[in-house]
Amino acid sequence: MRTQVGIVGAGPAGLLLGRMLQNLGIDAVVLESRSRDYVLARIRAGVLEQGTVDTLIAQGIGDRLRRQGMVHENMQIRWAGRRNDFTVEDEKGRRLTTYGQAEIVKDLIERREADNLPLLFSAPAQRIENVETRPRIHFTHEGAERTLDCDFVAGCDGFHGVCRKHIPNADDRTFLKTYPYGWLGILAEAAPHAEIRGFAHSTRGFAVASARSPKIGRLYLQVDRNEDIERWSDEAIWDELDRRFEDGSGHRLNRGRILKKDLAPLRAFVCEAMQHGRIFLAGDAAHIVPPSGAKGLNSAVGDVRVLAEGLRRHFAGTGSDLLDHYAEICLRRIWATVHWSCLLTDTLHIAPNQTGFDLQMQYATLNHWAKTELGRQHFCNAMLGLPYEV
Ligand code: RFL
């Protein structure tokens, strides 16, 4: 097999890149290690920045997103037993939209299949040869060992992927912060409560109440990073959520059948070596943020936009400037996003050895964001995300 761009990974980064290249007339093959069913069932992000929404619509895959996406009116954060509402809309009309990552992935897969473009499931990339000159991806598919020759490799294979290992000395330019806590997440057949949304900072730990649809809720509890989540009964989870969201109003979350329960460790990770020769990393393969800021998928879209435009210029023969500076351009946005995601995480979670002093510092930060003009602007801009440079 031969193509112009070999894309490793059919998450949002790889699939969107495939779609953007298709619209630019550039051939690509997408290789995905997991099965089609597994990829479609994977539940993750839900909060999209305006730039992500606009990108998906501009690429012709925004029909369902436009119909089903839920625009955020404002954002609630509770602390010290009180509810505070934050405006998350700017003068340009930028807002946040909830639309599940699984839905974006479904829209992209179905479109790629309808257009008869190559997307191979259960096809894990094993290793890549000649990343400096003429890359050859070795992968397995249907029990056979196969190869894909390409002009470029896009490593969109997530945090645990193989592409990063093909960048020499990548570990020397890698930064990692591991948090002592994680998120116990539930997907529940429970209509999101109109009055209980957003974040809760409680001395018992952090909690999140978000919506996947008008009938399905996605909620999280801060727990130990090694928590045995099976010891949490459904009732214990709902009780704990109610305790953390307590604000004196008497409202209680709508309860319902828990469809799925998972544990997400929290970490921040940046591999600054995002490119080498003809291989480029995008999305979680190069950077992870703790999910508090809801920025991971949005950052992946930022990378993919730069990469697609860089590849367009290369194949059109109009210069290699963008590809040459790919990592540098992406990292400006990435570090700003990591900074905000970590600040938000530190401010909202209760650390295992947290002191009363630390708690007062968290309240001071939250009050600054809620009650001063400068703080409100900072919070709103950071939540809405940086505009894309490319
Ligand atoms: P993905 O989604 O991990 O996809 C990588 C794909 O590569 C495949 N793969 C391989 N394929 C072929 N060969 C190999 N050797 C391969 N190795 C791996 C994998 O099977 C997979 O299909 O990375 P991508 O595309 O970069 O997308 C990143 C996003 O998934 C991620 O950043 C977000 O989910 C983060 N995130 C959120 N981001 C947001 O923008 N808004 C949110 O509201 C939001 N909420 C969240 C989140 C992440 C969470 N977790 C998982 C901690 C909430 C949570 C709880």
Coordinates of C-alpha atoms and ligand atoms in Angstrom, one line a residue:
M1 CA 0.0 0.0 0.0
R2 CA 1.1 3.5 -0.7
T3 CA -0.4 6.9 0.2
Q4 CA 0.6 10.5 0.7
V5 CA -0.1 10.7 4.5
G6 CA -0.2 7.6 6.7
I7 CA -2.4 8.5 9.7
V8 CA -1.9 6.3 12.8
G9 CA -5.0 6.4 15.1
A10 CA -8.7 6.9 14.4
G11 CA -9.5 9.1 17.4
P12 CA -10.7 12.7 16.8
A13 CA -7.2 13.9 15.8
G14 CA -6.6 11.2 13.1
L15 CA -10.1 11.2 11.7
L16 CA -10.4 14.9 11.5
L17 CA -7.0 15.1 9.8
G18 CA -8.2 12.5 7.3
R19 CA -11.3 14.6 6.6
M20 CA -9.3 17.9 6.2
L21 CA -6.8 16.2 3.9
Q22 CA -9.7 14.8 1.8
N23 CA -11.1 18.3 1.5
L24 CA -7.7 19.5 0.3
G25 CA -7.3 16.7 -2.3
I26 CA -4.5 14.9 -0.4
D27 CA -4.6 11.0 -0.1
A28 CA -4.5 9.4 3.3
V29 CA -4.9 6.0 4.9
V30 CA -6.0 5.8 8.5
L31 CA -4.8 2.8 10.6
E32 CA -6.6 2.1 13.9
S33 CA -5.5 -0.6 16.4
R34 CA -8.9 -1.2 17.9
S35 CA -12.1 -2.6 16.4
R36 CA -14.8 -0.3 14.9
D37 CA -17.2 -1.2 17.7
Y38 CA -14.7 -0.4 20.4
V39 CA -13.8 3.0 18.9
L40 CA -17.5 3.9 18.6
A41 CA -18.3 2.9 22.1
R42 CA -15.5 4.8 23.7
I43 CA -16.9 7.7 25.9
R44 CA -14.8 10.7 26.4
A45 CA -14.9 14.5 26.0
G46 CA -18.0 16.6 25.5
V47 CA -17.2 20.2 25.8
L48 CA -16.2 21.9 22.5
E49 CA -14.7 25.4 22.0
Q50 CA -16.2 27.6 19.3
G51 CA -13.2 27.1 17.1
T52 CA -13.7 23.3 17.2
V53 CA -17.4 23.6 16.4
D54 CA -16.5 26.0 13.5
T55 CA -13.8 23.7 12.2
L56 CA -16.1 20.7 12.2
I57 CA -18.9 22.6 10.4
A58 CA -16.4 24.1 7.9
Q59 CA -15.2 20.5 7.1
G60 CA -18.7 19.5 6.3
I61 CA -19.3 17.2 9.3
G62 CA -21.3 19.5 11.5
D63 CA -24.9 18.7 10.5
R64 CA -25.7 16.6 13.6
L65 CA -23.6 18.8 15.8
R66 CA -25.6 21.8 14.8
R67 CA -28.8 20.0 15.5
Q68 CA -27.9 18.2 18.7
G69 CA -25.1 20.2 20.2
M70 CA -26.1 21.9 23.5
V71 CA -24.8 25.5 23.8
H72 CA -23.8 26.5 27.4
E73 CA -25.7 29.4 28.7
N74 CA -23.4 29.9 31.7
M75 CA -21.3 27.9 34.0
Q76 CA -21.9 27.1 37.6
I77 CA -19.2 26.5 40.2
R78 CA -20.0 25.8 43.8
W79 CA -17.6 26.4 46.7
A80 CA -18.0 26.9 50.4
G81 CA -21.6 25.6 50.0
R82 CA -22.7 28.4 47.7
R83 CA -23.5 28.5 43.9
N84 CA -21.8 31.0 41.6
D85 CA -22.6 31.6 38.0
F86 CA -20.0 32.5 35.4
T87 CA -20.6 33.9 31.9
V88 CA -18.8 32.0 29.2
E89 CA -19.6 34.0 26.1
D90 CA -17.6 36.8 24.6
E91 CA -18.4 39.9 22.5
K92 CA -17.6 37.9 19.3
G93 CA -20.4 35.4 20.2
R94 CA -17.9 32.6 21.1
R95 CA -19.5 29.9 23.3
L96 CA -19.0 26.4 24.6
T97 CA -21.0 23.5 23.2
T98 CA -21.6 20.0 24.6
Y99 CA -21.5 17.3 21.9
G100 CA -20.0 13.9 22.9
Q101 CA -16.6 12.9 21.5
A102 CA -18.1 9.6 20.6
E103 CA -20.6 11.4 18.3
I104 CA -17.8 13.4 16.6
V105 CA -15.9 10.1 16.0
K106 CA -19.1 8.5 14.7
D107 CA -19.8 11.4 12.3
L108 CA -16.2 11.2 10.9
I109 CA -16.1 7.4 10.6
E110 CA -19.5 7.3 8.8
R111 CA -18.5 10.0 6.4
R112 CA -15.1 8.4 5.6
E113 CA -16.8 5.1 5.0
A114 CA -19.6 6.7 2.8
D115 CA -16.8 8.3 0.8
N116 CA -15.1 5.0 0.4
L117 CA -11.8 6.2 1.8
P118 CA -9.3 3.8 3.5
L119 CA -9.8 3.4 7.2
L120 CA -8.6 0.1 8.6
F121 CA -9.8 -1.1 12.0
S122 CA -8.0 -3.8 14.1
A123 CA -4.8 -2.6 12.2
P124 CA -2.2 -1.7 14.8
A125 CA 0.9 0.1 13.6
Q126 CA 3.9 -1.9 15.0
R127 CA 6.9 0.2 13.9
I128 CA 7.9 2.8 11.3
E129 CA 11.0 2.7 9.1
N130 CA 12.8 5.6 7.5
V131 CA 11.0 8.4 9.3
E132 CA 13.6 10.9 8.0
T133 CA 13.2 10.2 4.3
R134 CA 10.6 7.7 3.0
P135 CA 8.5 6.4 5.9
R136 CA 7.2 2.8 5.8
I137 CA 4.6 1.9 8.5
H138 CA 4.6 -1.8 9.5
F139 CA 1.2 -2.9 10.7
T140 CA -0.9 -6.0 11.1
H141 CA -4.3 -6.6 9.7
E142 CA -6.5 -9.7 9.4
G143 CA -3.7 -11.8 10.8
A144 CA -1.2 -10.7 8.1
E145 CA 1.8 -8.4 8.4
R146 CA 1.5 -5.5 6.0
T147 CA 3.3 -2.2 5.1
L148 CA 2.1 1.3 4.2
D149 CA 4.6 3.5 2.3
C150 CA 3.9 7.2 2.7
D151 CA 5.4 10.7 2.2
F152 CA 4.5 11.7 5.8
V153 CA 3.3 10.0 9.0
A154 CA 0.8 11.7 11.2
G155 CA 1.1 10.1 14.7
C156 CA -2.4 10.6 16.1
D157 CA -2.2 7.4 18.2
G158 CA -2.9 8.9 21.6
F159 CA -0.8 8.8 24.8
H160 CA -0.1 5.0 24.6
G161 CA 0.7 5.0 20.9
V162 CA 3.9 3.9 19.1
C163 CA 4.6 7.0 16.9
R164 CA 6.2 9.0 19.7
K165 CA 8.9 6.3 20.2
H166 CA 10.1 6.9 16.7
I167 CA 11.2 10.5 17.5
P168 CA 14.8 10.3 18.7
N169 CA 15.4 11.5 22.3
A170 CA 11.8 12.5 22.7
D171 CA 12.0 11.6 26.4
D172 CA 14.5 14.3 26.9
R173 CA 11.9 16.9 25.8
T174 CA 9.0 15.4 27.7
F175 CA 7.3 16.9 30.8
L176 CA 5.0 15.0 33.0
K177 CA 2.9 15.8 36.1
T178 CA 0.9 13.0 37.8
Y179 CA -1.9 13.9 40.2
P180 CA -2.6 11.9 43.3
Y181 CA -6.2 11.8 42.4
G182 CA -8.5 10.7 39.5
W183 CA -12.1 11.0 38.4
L184 CA -14.7 8.3 38.9
G185 CA -17.0 9.0 36.0
I186 CA -20.5 7.8 35.4
L187 CA -22.8 7.8 32.4
A188 CA -26.4 7.8 33.7
E189 CA -29.9 7.5 32.3
A190 CA -30.8 10.6 34.3
A191 CA -31.9 13.9 32.9
P192 CA -29.4 16.6 33.8
H193 CA -30.8 18.8 36.5
A194 CA -31.5 22.4 35.2
E195 CA -30.3 23.9 38.5
I196 CA -27.3 21.6 39.2
R197 CA -24.6 21.8 36.5
G198 CA -20.9 22.4 36.3
F199 CA -18.3 22.1 39.0
A200 CA -18.5 21.6 42.8
H201 CA -15.5 22.4 45.0
S202 CA -16.2 20.7 48.3
T203 CA -13.9 19.9 51.2
R204 CA -15.0 16.2 50.5
G205 CA -13.5 16.5 47.0
F206 CA -14.3 17.9 43.6
A207 CA -17.4 16.9 41.5
V208 CA -18.7 17.6 38.0
A209 CA -22.3 17.4 36.7
S210 CA -22.5 17.6 32.9
A211 CA -24.9 16.6 30.2
R212 CA -24.4 14.2 27.3
S213 CA -28.0 14.8 26.0
P214 CA -31.2 16.1 27.5
K215 CA -31.7 12.5 28.9
I216 CA -28.2 11.3 29.7
G217 CA -25.9 12.8 32.3
R218 CA -22.1 12.5 32.6
L219 CA -21.0 13.0 36.2
Y220 CA -17.6 12.7 38.0
L221 CA -16.3 12.4 41.5
Q222 CA -12.7 13.1 42.6
V223 CA -11.3 9.9 44.1
D224 CA -7.9 8.5 44.8
R225 CA -6.0 7.7 41.6
N226 CA -5.9 4.0 42.6
E227 CA -9.5 3.9 43.8
D228 CA -11.3 0.5 43.5
I229 CA -14.4 1.9 41.8
E230 CA -16.2 -1.4 42.1
R231 CA -16.6 -0.7 45.8
W232 CA -18.8 2.3 45.0
S233 CA -22.5 1.2 44.8
D234 CA -24.7 3.3 42.5
E235 CA -26.5 4.7 45.6
A236 CA -23.2 5.7 47.2
I237 CA -22.2 7.6 44.1
W238 CA -25.4 9.6 43.9
D239 CA -25.3 10.3 47.6
E240 CA -21.7 11.6 47.4
L241 CA -22.5 13.7 44.3
D242 CA -25.4 15.3 46.2
R243 CA -23.2 16.0 49.2
R244 CA -20.6 17.7 47.1
F245 CA -23.1 19.8 45.2
E246 CA -25.0 20.9 48.4
D247 CA -25.6 24.6 48.2
G248 CA -28.5 25.2 50.6
S249 CA -31.1 25.4 47.8
G250 CA -32.6 22.0 48.6
H251 CA -32.1 20.8 45.0
R252 CA -31.0 17.2 44.5
L253 CA -29.6 15.6 41.3
N254 CA -32.0 13.6 39.2
R255 CA -31.0 10.0 39.7
G256 CA -31.2 7.1 37.1
R257 CA -29.6 3.9 36.0
I258 CA -25.8 4.1 35.8
L259 CA -24.9 2.8 32.3
K260 CA -21.2 3.0 32.7
K261 CA -18.6 3.6 35.4
D262 CA -14.9 4.4 34.8
L263 CA -11.8 5.8 36.4
A264 CA -9.7 8.4 34.7
P265 CA -6.2 9.2 36.2
L266 CA -5.4 12.9 36.0
R267 CA -2.1 14.0 34.5
A268 CA -0.5 16.7 32.4
F269 CA 2.1 15.7 29.8
V270 CA 3.8 17.5 27.0
C271 CA 6.3 16.0 24.5
E272 CA 7.9 19.0 22.9
A273 CA 9.5 16.8 20.2
M274 CA 6.3 16.8 18.1
Q275 CA 8.1 16.3 14.8
H276 CA 11.2 14.6 13.3
G277 CA 11.9 14.2 9.6
R278 CA 8.6 13.1 8.1
I279 CA 6.7 12.2 11.2
F280 CA 4.5 14.6 13.1
L281 CA 2.6 14.0 16.4
A282 CA -0.9 15.5 17.0
G283 CA -3.3 15.4 19.9
D284 CA -2.9 13.1 22.9
A285 CA 0.1 11.5 21.3
A286 CA 2.0 14.7 22.1
H287 CA 0.1 16.2 25.0
I288 CA -2.4 15.4 27.7
V289 CA -4.1 17.8 30.1
P290 CA -6.2 17.0 33.2
P291 CA -9.8 17.1 32.0
S292 CA -11.0 19.9 34.3
G293 CA -10.5 22.5 31.6
A294 CA -12.1 20.2 28.9
K295 CA -9.3 21.1 26.5
G296 CA -7.8 17.8 25.3
L297 CA -9.9 17.3 22.1
N298 CA -9.9 21.1 21.4
S299 CA -6.1 21.0 21.6
A300 CA -6.0 18.1 19.2
V301 CA -8.0 20.1 16.7
G302 CA -5.5 23.0 17.1
D303 CA -2.6 20.7 16.1
V304 CA -4.5 19.1 13.2
R305 CA -5.4 22.5 11.7
V306 CA -1.7 23.5 11.6
L307 CA -0.7 20.1 10.2
A308 CA -3.3 20.0 7.5
E309 CA -2.4 23.5 6.3
G310 CA 1.3 22.6 6.4
L311 CA 0.8 19.5 4.3
R312 CA -1.4 21.5 1.9
R313 CA 1.4 24.0 1.3
H314 CA 4.0 21.2 1.0
F315 CA 2.1 19.3 -1.7
A316 CA 1.1 22.5 -3.5
G317 CA 4.8 23.4 -3.6
T318 CA 4.2 26.7 -1.9
G319 CA 6.7 26.2 0.9
S320 CA 7.6 24.1 3.9
D321 CA 7.6 27.0 6.4
L322 CA 4.6 25.7 8.4
L323 CA 5.7 22.1 8.5
D324 CA 9.2 23.2 9.5
H325 CA 7.8 25.2 12.4
Y326 CA 4.9 22.8 13.2
A327 CA 6.0 22.0 16.8
E328 CA 6.9 25.6 17.7
I329 CA 3.5 26.9 16.5
C330 CA 1.5 24.2 18.2
L331 CA 3.4 24.4 21.5
R332 CA 2.5 28.1 22.0
R333 CA -1.1 27.1 22.3
I334 CA -0.4 23.8 24.1
W335 CA 1.5 25.3 27.0
A336 CA -1.1 28.0 27.5
T337 CA -3.8 25.3 27.6
V338 CA -1.8 23.1 30.0
H339 CA -1.2 26.1 32.3
W340 CA -4.9 26.9 32.5
S341 CA -6.0 23.2 32.9
C342 CA -3.5 22.7 35.7
L343 CA -4.4 25.9 37.4
L344 CA -8.1 25.0 37.3
T345 CA -7.3 21.5 38.6
D346 CA -5.2 22.7 41.5
T347 CA -7.9 25.2 42.4
L348 CA -10.8 22.8 42.4
H349 CA -9.4 19.6 43.8
I350 CA -8.6 18.7 47.4
A351 CA -5.1 17.3 47.6
P352 CA -4.5 14.5 50.0
N353 CA -2.2 16.6 52.3
Q354 CA -4.1 19.9 51.8
T355 CA -4.0 22.4 54.6
G356 CA -6.5 25.0 55.8
F357 CA -4.2 27.6 54.3
D358 CA -4.3 25.8 50.9
L359 CA -8.1 25.9 51.1
Q360 CA -8.2 29.6 51.7
M361 CA -5.9 30.1 48.7
Q362 CA -8.4 28.1 46.5
Y363 CA -11.3 30.3 47.8
A364 CA -9.3 33.4 47.0
T365 CA -8.6 32.3 43.4
L366 CA -12.3 31.3 42.9
N367 CA -13.5 34.6 44.4
H368 CA -11.1 36.5 42.1
W369 CA -12.6 34.7 39.0
A370 CA -16.2 35.3 40.2
K371 CA -16.1 38.7 41.7
T372 CA -13.6 40.9 40.0
E373 CA -13.8 42.3 36.4
L374 CA -10.3 41.2 35.6
G375 CA -10.9 37.7 37.1
R376 CA -14.2 37.3 35.2
Q377 CA -12.5 38.2 31.9
H378 CA -9.6 35.9 32.6
F379 CA -11.9 33.0 33.4
C380 CA -14.2 33.5 30.5
N381 CA -11.3 33.8 28.0
A382 CA -9.5 30.8 29.3
M383 CA -12.7 28.6 29.2
L384 CA -13.5 29.8 25.7
G385 CA -10.0 28.9 24.6
L386 CA -7.3 30.6 22.5
P387 CA -8.1 31.5 18.9
Y388 CA -6.4 29.3 16.4
E389 CA -3.3 30.8 14.8
V390 CA -3.8 28.7 11.6
Ligands
RFL1 P1 -7.3 9.4 21.2 O1 -8.7 9.7 21.3 O2 -6.6 8.7 22.3 O3 -7.1 8.4 19.9 C1 -5.9 7.7 19.6 C2 -6.3 6.6 18.7 O4 -5.1 5.9 18.3 C3 -5.4 4.5 18.4 N1 -4.0 3.8 18.5 C4 -3.5 3.2 17.5 N2 -3.9 3.0 16.2 C5 -3.0 2.3 15.3 N3 -1.8 1.8 15.8 C6 -1.4 1.9 17.0 N4 -0.2 1.4 17.4 C7 -2.2 2.7 17.9 N5 -2.1 3.0 19.3 C8 -3.2 3.7 19.6 C9 -6.2 4.4 19.7 O5 -6.9 3.1 19.7 C10 -7.2 5.5 19.5 O6 -8.3 5.2 18.7 O7 -6.4 10.6 20.9 P2 -6.7 12.0 20.0 O8 -7.3 11.6 18.7 O9 -5.5 12.8 20.0 O10 -7.9 12.7 20.8 C11 -7.7 13.3 22.0 C12 -9.0 13.2 22.9 O11 -9.5 11.9 22.8 C13 -8.7 13.7 24.3 O12 -7.8 14.7 24.4 C14 -10.0 14.1 25.0 O13 -10.9 13.0 25.2 C15 -9.7 14.7 26.4 N6 -11.0 15.1 27.1 C16 -11.7 16.2 26.8 N7 -11.3 17.0 25.8 C17 -12.0 18.1 25.4 O14 -11.6 18.9 24.5 N8 -13.2 18.4 26.1 C18 -13.7 17.6 27.1 O15 -14.8 17.9 27.6 C19 -12.9 16.5 27.5 N9 -13.3 15.7 28.5 C20 -11.4 14.3 28.2 C21 -12.6 14.7 28.9 C22 -10.7 13.2 28.6 C23 -11.1 12.4 29.7 N10 -10.3 11.3 30.1 C24 -10.2 10.2 29.2 C25 -9.3 11.5 31.1 C26 -13.0 13.9 30.0 C27 -12.3 12.8 30.4 C28 -12.8 12.0 31.6

